[in-house]
Amino acid sequence: MNTRTEHDSMGAVEVPADRFWGAQTQRSFQNFRIGEEKMPAGIIEAFVIVKRACAKTNRALGFLDEERAGLIEDVCREILEGKLDGNFPLSVWQTGSGTQSNMNVNEVIANRANAVAGKKLLHPNDHINMSQSSNDTFPTALHVAAAKAIKESLVPSLKKMISVLLSLEEKYAGVITVGRTHLQDAVPIAFSQEISGWREMVCRSLDAVVSSSESLYSLALGGTAVGTGLNCPAGFAEAAAQEIAKETGIPFVSAENKFHALSSKDGIAFCHGALKTLAADLMKIANDVRWLASGPRCGIGEISIPENEPGSSIMPGKVNPTQCEALTMVAAQVMGNDVSVGIAASQGNFQLNVYMPLIAYNFLQSVRLLSDAVTSFTENCLCGLSPNTDVMARNVSRSLMLVTALSPKIGYDNAAKVAKAARSNNTTLREEAVRLGFLTEKEFDETVRPENMV
């Protein structure tokens, strides 16, 4: 492998000649050969947005000349366009402050800019990291990446799911099915009402995710090393946050208390809690769907869902509820991620939390998995979901809990006698109500009408 020699404060390091990273990136690459998890692309993108905003701000404040600031902006544009992919190789399992990933971005921007300029104009610390510290840029990039992922990926996928559920409600209004509590038969319910419960779960989870993401809008940038803002000029934090807001379309602001912004990860933990809540709701919806679609002959079988793939390598003709299974696995992963994020957020010591790469990886994985799984479930399952009305009608007619409608007329105890007799004798509620002398056939038919019970 062809190499070139790069230097940092610790000395010389050999770096791949075809890469733009420098000595600090190479040291991290060599010293943290842990796992396969790399720093998420969303964090790199957010870092680049932050670096470009910082360059613009430093130029506006008179600390960075036009040529250097312009080069930084041009290289940032190249990175965002994917032209420098392959230059960000670092493991998630590195320093807990994310310093090495901050320097990875700084070095790539500086070295690429110098190559474009044909001369050494930019230093990764002196110019790219001007007015900054890893301790304020990583939490800033974390908030930017998390808020962008929610806005651009998760919110649209959830809105699409809500729209499809609403259309199913409208399409199947008037279809009556059996309610179920404790996995036992209950009184009738309209299928549209059951769907409305699913829809409301998603709506409320969406509201929770959006509202909790507002806690990410406060940026640590400007706090530098410990929150005091050492080496950061007056007005920098506010102006840089305004640039980031303009770039992303998200109302980011400079955090009022930088000591809190650097040391606490309560906002990101709070927001991930909303992702966990969403995962719990999606788990319930997916399980309802696969139970109702179970069968096709020996299960509940009250709904049909798309048959997307063969379900067995040994049983011909078997088809499984695979979209439900994928969604529930994603939900389980997100719930596990929430435990890790919570533990990591609790580990802020003094002026800094040093579990930030872990938080970043888990949070962005949760958003990505939820976004993709919701889209997949919506398009490949919900869009093709339909009720088996004959099965629903048969089950409603056989349900012993229709007897509930008799309670106001013959009393709870007598209604219970009717239900128990019908179950014991394998007869109908109508037959037993008449046999026990509680009602005539006409009175029963007038009283027990499933369509009036929903």
Short mmCIF file of C-alpha atoms in Angstrom, two decimals:
data_model
loop_
_atom_site.label_atom_id
_atom_site.label_comp_id
_atom_site.label_asym_id
_atom_site.label_seq_id
_atom_site.Cartn_x
_atom_site.Cartn_y
_atom_site.Cartn_z
CA MET A 1 0.00 0.00 0.00
CA ASN A 2 1.33 3.43 -0.94
CA THR A 3 1.54 5.80 2.00
CA ARG A 4 2.45 9.36 2.81
CA THR A 5 3.79 10.75 6.07
CA GLU A 6 1.48 12.90 8.19
CA HIS A 7 2.34 14.63 11.46
CA ASP A 8 0.44 15.60 14.58
CA SER A 9 1.50 16.70 18.06
CA MET A 10 2.67 13.16 18.82
CA GLY A 11 4.89 12.76 15.78
CA ALA A 12 4.86 11.16 12.34
CA VAL A 13 2.35 8.57 11.09
CA GLU A 14 2.09 6.75 7.77
CA VAL A 15 -1.31 7.30 6.12
CA PRO A 16 -2.76 5.70 2.94
CA ALA A 17 -1.73 7.89 0.04
CA ASP A 18 -5.16 7.74 -1.61
CA ARG A 19 -7.02 9.07 1.47
CA PHE A 20 -7.33 12.61 2.76
CA TRP A 21 -7.37 11.84 6.47
CA GLY A 22 -4.40 12.71 8.66
CA ALA A 23 -2.35 11.46 11.57
CA GLN A 24 -5.02 11.59 14.28
CA THR A 25 -7.51 9.66 12.15
CA GLN A 26 -4.85 7.05 11.37
CA ARG A 27 -3.96 6.62 15.03
CA SER A 28 -7.61 6.02 15.90
CA PHE A 29 -8.03 3.65 12.95
CA GLN A 30 -5.09 1.58 14.16
CA ASN A 31 -5.83 1.71 17.89
CA PHE A 32 -9.55 0.90 17.88
CA ARG A 33 -10.00 -2.26 15.85
CA ILE A 34 -13.21 -3.03 17.69
CA GLY A 35 -16.29 -4.47 16.06
CA GLU A 36 -17.71 -3.64 12.65
CA GLU A 37 -19.75 -0.59 13.64
CA LYS A 38 -18.50 2.60 11.99
CA MET A 39 -19.41 6.15 12.88
CA PRO A 40 -22.81 6.66 11.20
CA ALA A 41 -22.95 8.55 7.93
CA GLY A 42 -25.55 10.81 9.51
CA ILE A 43 -23.01 12.00 12.08
CA ILE A 44 -20.41 12.70 9.37
CA GLU A 45 -23.00 14.64 7.37
CA ALA A 46 -23.99 16.63 10.45
CA PHE A 47 -20.34 17.35 11.25
CA VAL A 48 -19.84 18.71 7.74
CA ILE A 49 -22.91 20.94 8.09
CA VAL A 50 -21.49 22.21 11.38
CA LYS A 51 -18.01 22.82 9.90
CA ARG A 52 -19.44 24.76 6.99
CA ALA A 53 -21.56 26.89 9.32
CA CYS A 54 -18.54 27.53 11.53
CA ALA A 55 -16.43 28.60 8.55
CA LYS A 56 -19.11 31.02 7.38
CA THR A 57 -19.44 32.43 10.88
CA ASN A 58 -15.69 32.79 11.43
CA ARG A 59 -15.44 34.59 8.10
CA ALA A 60 -18.33 36.91 8.97
CA LEU A 61 -16.69 37.72 12.31
CA GLY A 62 -13.37 38.47 10.64
CA PHE A 63 -11.39 35.51 11.96
CA LEU A 64 -11.13 33.54 8.71
CA ASP A 65 -10.17 35.02 5.35
CA GLU A 66 -12.25 34.64 2.20
CA GLU A 67 -9.94 32.15 0.51
CA ARG A 68 -9.75 29.72 3.41
CA ALA A 69 -13.46 30.00 4.21
CA GLY A 70 -14.34 29.45 0.57
CA LEU A 71 -12.17 26.34 0.36
CA ILE A 72 -13.77 24.90 3.48
CA GLU A 73 -17.24 25.48 2.05
CA ASP A 74 -16.28 23.90 -1.28
CA VAL A 75 -14.88 20.77 0.33
CA CYS A 76 -17.89 20.48 2.63
CA ARG A 77 -20.06 20.57 -0.46
CA GLU A 78 -17.99 17.77 -2.01
CA ILE A 79 -18.41 15.61 1.09
CA LEU A 80 -22.16 16.17 1.21
CA GLU A 81 -22.36 15.20 -2.47
CA GLY A 82 -20.62 11.91 -1.66
CA LYS A 83 -17.45 12.69 -3.56
CA LEU A 84 -15.17 11.90 -0.61
CA ASP A 85 -16.86 8.74 0.64
CA GLY A 86 -14.31 6.30 2.02
CA ASN A 87 -12.48 8.95 4.01
CA PHE A 88 -14.36 8.39 7.26
CA PRO A 89 -13.32 4.94 8.52
CA LEU A 90 -13.44 5.25 12.29
CA SER A 91 -15.09 2.84 14.68
CA VAL A 92 -17.94 3.83 16.97
CA TRP A 93 -15.89 2.27 19.76
CA GLN A 94 -13.36 5.06 20.13
CA THR A 95 -12.92 7.91 22.56
CA GLY A 96 -16.24 8.63 24.24
CA SER A 97 -16.09 12.32 23.35
CA GLY A 98 -15.93 11.55 19.63
CA THR A 99 -12.75 13.67 19.38
CA GLN A 100 -11.23 11.39 16.77
CA SER A 101 -14.24 11.63 14.49
CA ASN A 102 -14.22 15.41 14.85
CA MET A 103 -10.55 15.39 13.85
CA ASN A 104 -11.26 12.94 11.04
CA VAL A 105 -13.62 15.50 9.51
CA ASN A 106 -11.20 18.35 10.23
CA GLU A 107 -8.29 16.52 8.60
CA VAL A 108 -10.20 15.46 5.50
CA ILE A 109 -11.48 19.00 4.92
CA ALA A 110 -8.04 20.54 5.46
CA ASN A 111 -6.10 18.06 3.33
CA ARG A 112 -8.60 18.08 0.49
CA ALA A 113 -8.74 21.89 0.52
CA ASN A 114 -4.95 22.10 0.44
CA ALA A 115 -4.88 19.69 -2.50
CA VAL A 116 -7.42 21.82 -4.37
CA ALA A 117 -5.48 25.01 -3.57
CA GLY A 118 -2.15 23.45 -4.49
CA LYS A 119 -0.60 24.81 -1.32
CA LYS A 120 -0.86 24.32 2.44
CA LEU A 121 -3.38 26.94 3.48
CA LEU A 122 -5.47 25.10 6.05
CA HIS A 123 -4.64 23.37 9.33
CA PRO A 124 -7.22 20.94 10.77
CA ASN A 125 -7.08 22.47 14.26
CA ASP A 126 -6.24 26.10 13.58
CA HIS A 127 -8.72 26.68 10.76
CA ILE A 128 -11.29 23.89 10.40
CA ASN A 129 -11.72 23.62 14.19
CA MET A 130 -11.52 27.37 14.76
CA SER A 131 -13.74 28.58 17.66
CA GLN A 132 -14.64 24.96 18.41
CA SER A 133 -13.82 21.91 20.50
CA SER A 134 -14.69 18.27 20.00
CA ASN A 135 -16.60 18.61 23.26
CA ASP A 136 -19.09 21.02 21.73
CA THR A 137 -19.03 19.93 18.07
CA PHE A 138 -19.83 16.27 18.69
CA PRO A 139 -22.96 16.94 20.80
CA THR A 140 -23.94 19.55 18.22
CA ALA A 141 -23.51 17.08 15.36
CA LEU A 142 -25.44 14.51 17.39
CA HIS A 143 -28.43 16.84 17.77
CA VAL A 144 -28.30 17.92 14.14
CA ALA A 145 -28.11 14.33 12.85
CA ALA A 146 -30.87 13.11 15.18
CA ALA A 147 -33.27 15.95 14.39
CA LYS A 148 -32.64 15.64 10.64
CA ALA A 149 -33.23 11.90 10.68
CA ILE A 150 -36.53 12.33 12.49
CA LYS A 151 -37.72 15.12 10.21
CA GLU A 152 -36.58 13.64 6.91
CA SER A 153 -37.15 9.91 7.43
CA LEU A 154 -39.31 8.96 10.39
CA VAL A 155 -42.00 11.63 10.22
CA PRO A 156 -42.84 10.99 6.53
CA SER A 157 -43.01 7.22 7.05
CA LEU A 158 -45.36 7.59 10.02
CA LYS A 159 -47.58 10.04 8.15
CA LYS A 160 -47.88 7.56 5.30
CA MET A 161 -48.87 4.80 7.73
CA ILE A 162 -51.50 7.04 9.31
CA SER A 163 -52.92 7.88 5.89
CA VAL A 164 -53.20 4.21 4.93
CA LEU A 165 -54.84 3.29 8.24
CA LEU A 166 -57.34 6.12 7.82
CA SER A 167 -58.24 4.88 4.34
CA LEU A 168 -58.77 1.36 5.74
CA GLU A 169 -61.07 2.78 8.41
CA GLU A 170 -63.17 4.52 5.81
CA LYS A 171 -63.18 1.59 3.42
CA TYR A 172 -64.34 -0.95 6.00
CA ALA A 173 -66.77 1.14 8.03
CA GLY A 174 -69.77 -0.98 9.02
CA VAL A 175 -67.93 -4.32 9.09
CA ILE A 176 -68.62 -5.94 12.47
CA THR A 177 -66.15 -8.29 14.13
CA VAL A 178 -65.53 -9.89 17.51
CA GLY A 179 -63.82 -7.84 20.19
CA ARG A 180 -61.18 -9.65 22.22
CA THR A 181 -59.87 -8.98 25.72
CA HIS A 182 -57.51 -11.27 27.67
CA LEU A 183 -57.27 -13.27 24.39
CA GLN A 184 -60.91 -14.23 25.04
CA ASP A 185 -64.08 -13.33 23.15
CA ALA A 186 -65.59 -9.98 24.08
CA VAL A 187 -68.47 -7.86 22.81
CA PRO A 188 -68.58 -6.89 19.13
CA ILE A 189 -66.58 -4.06 17.65
CA ALA A 190 -66.55 -2.45 14.24
CA PHE A 191 -63.44 -3.38 12.31
CA SER A 192 -63.01 0.32 11.53
CA GLN A 193 -62.97 1.00 15.27
CA GLU A 194 -60.22 -1.55 15.75
CA ILE A 195 -58.20 0.10 12.99
CA SER A 196 -58.85 3.51 14.52
CA GLY A 197 -57.13 2.30 17.68
CA TRP A 198 -54.05 1.43 15.65
CA ARG A 199 -54.17 4.78 13.88
CA GLU A 200 -54.44 6.72 17.13
CA MET A 201 -51.40 4.89 18.51
CA VAL A 202 -49.32 5.98 15.55
CA CYS A 203 -50.69 9.53 15.71
CA ARG A 204 -49.85 9.87 19.39
CA SER A 205 -46.42 8.35 18.94
CA LEU A 206 -45.76 10.71 16.05
CA ASP A 207 -46.76 13.66 18.22
CA ALA A 208 -44.47 12.39 21.00
CA VAL A 209 -41.51 11.96 18.66
CA VAL A 210 -41.97 15.41 17.10
CA SER A 211 -42.49 17.22 20.40
CA SER A 212 -39.59 15.47 22.12
CA SER A 213 -37.30 16.22 19.18
CA GLU A 214 -37.62 19.90 20.07
CA SER A 215 -35.24 19.15 22.95
CA LEU A 216 -32.59 18.57 20.27
CA TYR A 217 -32.85 22.07 18.85
CA SER A 218 -30.51 23.56 21.49
CA LEU A 219 -26.92 23.28 20.29
CA ALA A 220 -23.80 22.99 22.44
CA LEU A 221 -21.66 24.79 19.86
CA GLY A 222 -19.87 27.72 21.49
CA GLY A 223 -19.22 25.96 24.77
CA THR A 224 -15.83 24.68 23.52
CA ALA A 225 -13.99 22.48 26.03
CA VAL A 226 -15.94 22.71 29.30
CA GLY A 227 -18.83 25.10 28.62
CA THR A 228 -17.02 28.36 29.30
CA GLY A 229 -16.55 29.17 25.62
CA LEU A 230 -12.78 29.62 25.85
CA ASN A 231 -11.30 30.64 22.45
CA CYS A 232 -14.77 31.22 21.03
CA PRO A 233 -15.53 34.83 20.00
CA ALA A 234 -18.62 36.67 21.15
CA GLY A 235 -21.59 36.12 18.87
CA PHE A 236 -20.13 32.97 17.29
CA ALA A 237 -22.48 30.46 18.95
CA GLU A 238 -25.65 32.30 18.00
CA ALA A 239 -24.56 33.05 14.43
CA ALA A 240 -23.36 29.48 13.79
CA ALA A 241 -26.60 28.02 15.14
CA GLN A 242 -28.51 30.34 12.81
CA GLU A 243 -26.45 29.09 9.85
CA ILE A 244 -27.16 25.46 10.79
CA ALA A 245 -30.87 26.24 11.08
CA LYS A 246 -30.82 27.88 7.64
CA GLU A 247 -29.00 24.89 6.13
CA THR A 248 -31.31 22.23 7.61
CA GLY A 249 -34.66 23.99 7.84
CA ILE A 250 -34.79 23.02 11.52
CA PRO A 251 -35.05 25.82 14.13
CA PHE A 252 -31.76 25.16 15.90
CA VAL A 253 -30.63 27.71 18.47
CA SER A 254 -27.61 28.20 20.67
CA ALA A 255 -28.12 26.46 24.02
CA GLU A 256 -28.59 28.96 26.83
CA ASN A 257 -26.54 26.89 29.28
CA LYS A 258 -23.49 25.37 27.63
CA PHE A 259 -22.43 23.57 30.82
CA HIS A 260 -25.66 21.58 30.60
CA ALA A 261 -25.34 21.12 26.83
CA LEU A 262 -21.89 19.53 27.13
CA SER A 263 -22.39 17.38 30.21
CA SER A 264 -26.00 16.20 29.96
CA LYS A 265 -27.61 14.01 27.33
CA ASP A 266 -31.11 14.27 28.78
CA GLY A 267 -32.60 15.68 25.56
CA ILE A 268 -31.43 12.81 23.37
CA ALA A 269 -32.46 10.25 26.02
CA PHE A 270 -35.89 11.87 26.29
CA CYS A 271 -36.36 11.81 22.54
CA HIS A 272 -35.24 8.18 22.30
CA GLY A 273 -37.87 7.41 24.94
CA ALA A 274 -40.45 8.56 22.39
CA LEU A 275 -38.89 6.19 19.85
CA LYS A 276 -39.28 3.38 22.39
CA THR A 277 -42.93 4.33 22.86
CA LEU A 278 -43.42 4.18 19.11
CA ALA A 279 -41.73 0.78 19.03
CA ALA A 280 -44.11 -0.49 21.71
CA ASP A 281 -47.13 0.67 19.71
CA LEU A 282 -45.79 -0.83 16.49
CA MET A 283 -45.20 -4.13 18.30
CA LYS A 284 -48.85 -4.19 19.36
CA ILE A 285 -50.15 -3.33 15.89
CA ALA A 286 -47.98 -5.91 14.15
CA ASN A 287 -48.98 -8.60 16.65
CA ASP A 288 -52.68 -7.78 16.23
CA VAL A 289 -52.34 -8.06 12.47
CA ARG A 290 -50.54 -11.39 12.51
CA TRP A 291 -52.94 -12.89 15.05
CA LEU A 292 -55.98 -11.77 13.06
CA ALA A 293 -54.39 -13.12 9.86
CA SER A 294 -53.38 -16.42 11.46
CA GLY A 295 -54.41 -19.55 9.63
CA PRO A 296 -55.40 -19.66 6.87
CA ARG A 297 -57.68 -22.46 8.08
CA CYS A 298 -56.71 -23.25 11.64
CA GLY A 299 -56.18 -19.79 13.09
CA ILE A 300 -58.36 -16.73 13.60
CA GLY A 301 -58.29 -15.89 9.91
CA GLU A 302 -60.45 -12.78 10.12
CA ILE A 303 -58.20 -10.71 7.86
CA SER A 304 -56.06 -11.39 4.82
CA ILE A 305 -52.67 -9.77 4.27
CA PRO A 306 -50.47 -9.85 1.16
CA GLU A 307 -48.67 -13.09 0.41
CA ASN A 308 -45.22 -11.75 -0.41
CA GLU A 309 -42.85 -14.73 -0.29
CA PRO A 310 -42.89 -18.51 0.18
CA GLY A 311 -42.88 -19.19 3.90
CA SER A 312 -41.22 -22.56 4.21
CA SER A 313 -38.40 -24.53 2.65
CA ILE A 314 -40.19 -27.79 3.48
CA MET A 315 -43.93 -27.04 3.58
CA PRO A 316 -45.22 -26.22 0.07
CA GLY A 317 -47.75 -23.41 -0.13
CA LYS A 318 -47.00 -22.00 3.32
CA VAL A 319 -46.99 -18.20 3.55
CA ASN A 320 -46.01 -16.29 6.68
CA PRO A 321 -46.68 -12.79 8.08
CA THR A 322 -43.12 -11.72 7.39
CA GLN A 323 -43.69 -7.96 7.47
CA CYS A 324 -45.15 -8.32 10.96
CA GLU A 325 -42.13 -10.33 12.02
CA ALA A 326 -39.69 -7.77 10.64
CA LEU A 327 -41.50 -4.90 12.35
CA THR A 328 -41.59 -6.66 15.72
CA MET A 329 -37.87 -7.47 15.50
CA VAL A 330 -37.15 -3.81 14.80
CA ALA A 331 -39.31 -2.85 17.78
CA ALA A 332 -37.33 -5.21 20.00
CA GLN A 333 -34.04 -3.73 18.76
CA VAL A 334 -35.22 -0.17 19.45
CA MET A 335 -36.30 -1.13 22.97
CA GLY A 336 -32.83 -2.58 23.55
CA ASN A 337 -31.22 0.55 22.13
CA ASP A 338 -33.23 2.63 24.58
CA VAL A 339 -31.66 0.76 27.49
CA SER A 340 -28.19 1.49 26.12
CA VAL A 341 -28.99 5.15 25.47
CA GLY A 342 -30.38 5.54 28.97
CA ILE A 343 -27.34 4.00 30.61
CA ALA A 344 -25.00 6.07 28.42
CA ALA A 345 -26.87 9.28 29.19
CA SER A 346 -26.43 8.62 32.91
CA GLN A 347 -22.64 8.58 32.59
CA GLY A 348 -21.84 12.26 32.32
CA ASN A 349 -18.94 13.03 34.66
CA PHE A 350 -18.27 16.62 35.63
CA GLN A 351 -18.19 18.72 32.41
CA LEU A 352 -18.60 16.01 29.74
CA ASN A 353 -20.45 12.86 28.79
CA VAL A 354 -18.04 10.37 27.24
CA TYR A 355 -20.54 7.88 25.82
CA MET A 356 -21.58 10.01 22.87
CA PRO A 357 -20.56 7.74 19.97
CA LEU A 358 -22.65 4.95 21.49
CA ILE A 359 -25.62 7.28 21.88
CA ALA A 360 -25.21 8.52 18.32
CA TYR A 361 -24.99 5.02 16.85
CA ASN A 362 -28.00 3.66 18.74
CA PHE A 363 -30.20 6.70 18.24
CA LEU A 364 -29.61 6.91 14.51
CA GLN A 365 -29.99 3.15 14.13
CA SER A 366 -33.34 3.32 15.92
CA VAL A 367 -34.61 6.10 13.66
CA ARG A 368 -33.36 4.38 10.52
CA LEU A 369 -34.83 1.00 11.45
CA LEU A 370 -38.17 2.47 12.48
CA SER A 371 -38.40 4.59 9.33
CA ASP A 372 -37.57 1.68 7.03
CA ALA A 373 -39.68 -0.88 8.86
CA VAL A 374 -42.75 1.38 9.03
CA THR A 375 -42.47 2.09 5.31
CA SER A 376 -42.03 -1.60 4.51
CA PHE A 377 -44.92 -2.67 6.74
CA THR A 378 -47.19 0.01 5.30
CA GLU A 379 -46.42 -0.70 1.66
CA ASN A 380 -46.12 -4.49 1.82
CA CYS A 381 -48.75 -5.33 4.42
CA LEU A 382 -51.23 -2.61 5.39
CA CYS A 383 -51.89 -1.46 1.84
CA GLY A 384 -53.11 -4.96 0.97
CA LEU A 385 -54.94 -5.76 4.21
CA SER A 386 -58.61 -6.74 3.90
CA PRO A 387 -61.22 -8.27 6.20
CA ASN A 388 -62.59 -11.76 5.65
CA THR A 389 -66.17 -10.65 6.26
CA ASP A 390 -67.69 -14.14 6.15
CA VAL A 391 -65.35 -15.33 8.90
CA MET A 392 -66.01 -12.21 10.94
CA ALA A 393 -69.78 -12.58 10.61
CA ARG A 394 -69.66 -16.26 11.57
CA ASN A 395 -67.54 -15.53 14.62
CA VAL A 396 -69.81 -12.69 15.71
CA SER A 397 -72.86 -14.93 15.45
CA ARG A 398 -71.16 -17.61 17.57
CA SER A 399 -69.79 -15.26 20.22
CA LEU A 400 -71.19 -15.92 23.68
CA MET A 401 -70.41 -12.37 24.72
CA LEU A 402 -73.37 -11.11 22.72
CA VAL A 403 -75.17 -12.03 25.90
CA THR A 404 -73.93 -8.72 27.32
CA ALA A 405 -76.78 -7.02 25.49
CA LEU A 406 -79.23 -9.04 27.61
CA SER A 407 -77.94 -7.78 30.97
CA PRO A 408 -80.08 -4.61 31.07
CA LYS A 409 -83.15 -6.67 30.21
CA ILE A 410 -82.78 -9.86 32.30
CA GLY A 411 -79.96 -8.93 34.71
CA TYR A 412 -76.30 -9.88 34.88
CA ASP A 413 -76.79 -13.17 36.75
CA ASN A 414 -79.45 -14.46 34.38
CA ALA A 415 -77.42 -13.40 31.37
CA ALA A 416 -74.47 -15.33 32.80
CA LYS A 417 -76.70 -18.43 33.13
CA VAL A 418 -77.61 -18.13 29.46
CA ALA A 419 -73.96 -17.86 28.38
CA LYS A 420 -72.81 -20.75 30.54
CA ALA A 421 -75.65 -22.98 29.37
CA ALA A 422 -74.94 -22.22 25.73
CA ARG A 423 -71.28 -23.03 26.20
CA SER A 424 -71.96 -26.22 28.18
CA ASN A 425 -74.64 -27.51 25.83
CA ASN A 426 -72.95 -26.28 22.63
CA THR A 427 -76.10 -24.42 21.73
CA THR A 428 -76.90 -20.81 20.85
CA LEU A 429 -77.63 -17.96 23.21
CA ARG A 430 -81.04 -17.64 21.58
CA GLU A 431 -81.92 -21.25 22.27
CA GLU A 432 -80.85 -21.09 25.91
CA ALA A 433 -82.49 -17.72 26.62
CA VAL A 434 -85.80 -19.11 25.37
CA ARG A 435 -85.36 -22.51 27.06
CA LEU A 436 -84.61 -20.87 30.42
CA GLY A 437 -87.72 -18.72 30.04
CA PHE A 438 -85.99 -15.34 30.15
CA LEU A 439 -87.09 -14.13 26.71
CA THR A 440 -89.18 -15.07 23.70
CA GLU A 441 -87.48 -15.60 20.37
CA LYS A 442 -88.81 -12.27 19.15
CA GLU A 443 -87.58 -10.44 22.24
CA PHE A 444 -84.14 -12.00 21.88
CA ASP A 445 -83.88 -11.02 18.21
CA GLU A 446 -84.91 -7.47 19.00
CA THR A 447 -82.40 -7.18 21.84
CA VAL A 448 -79.30 -8.97 20.57
CA ARG A 449 -78.30 -7.02 17.46
CA PRO A 450 -74.49 -6.83 17.01
CA GLU A 451 -74.71 -3.77 14.78
CA ASN A 452 -76.28 -1.86 17.66
CA MET A 453 -73.56 -2.91 20.08
CA VAL A 454 -70.67 -1.04 18.45
#
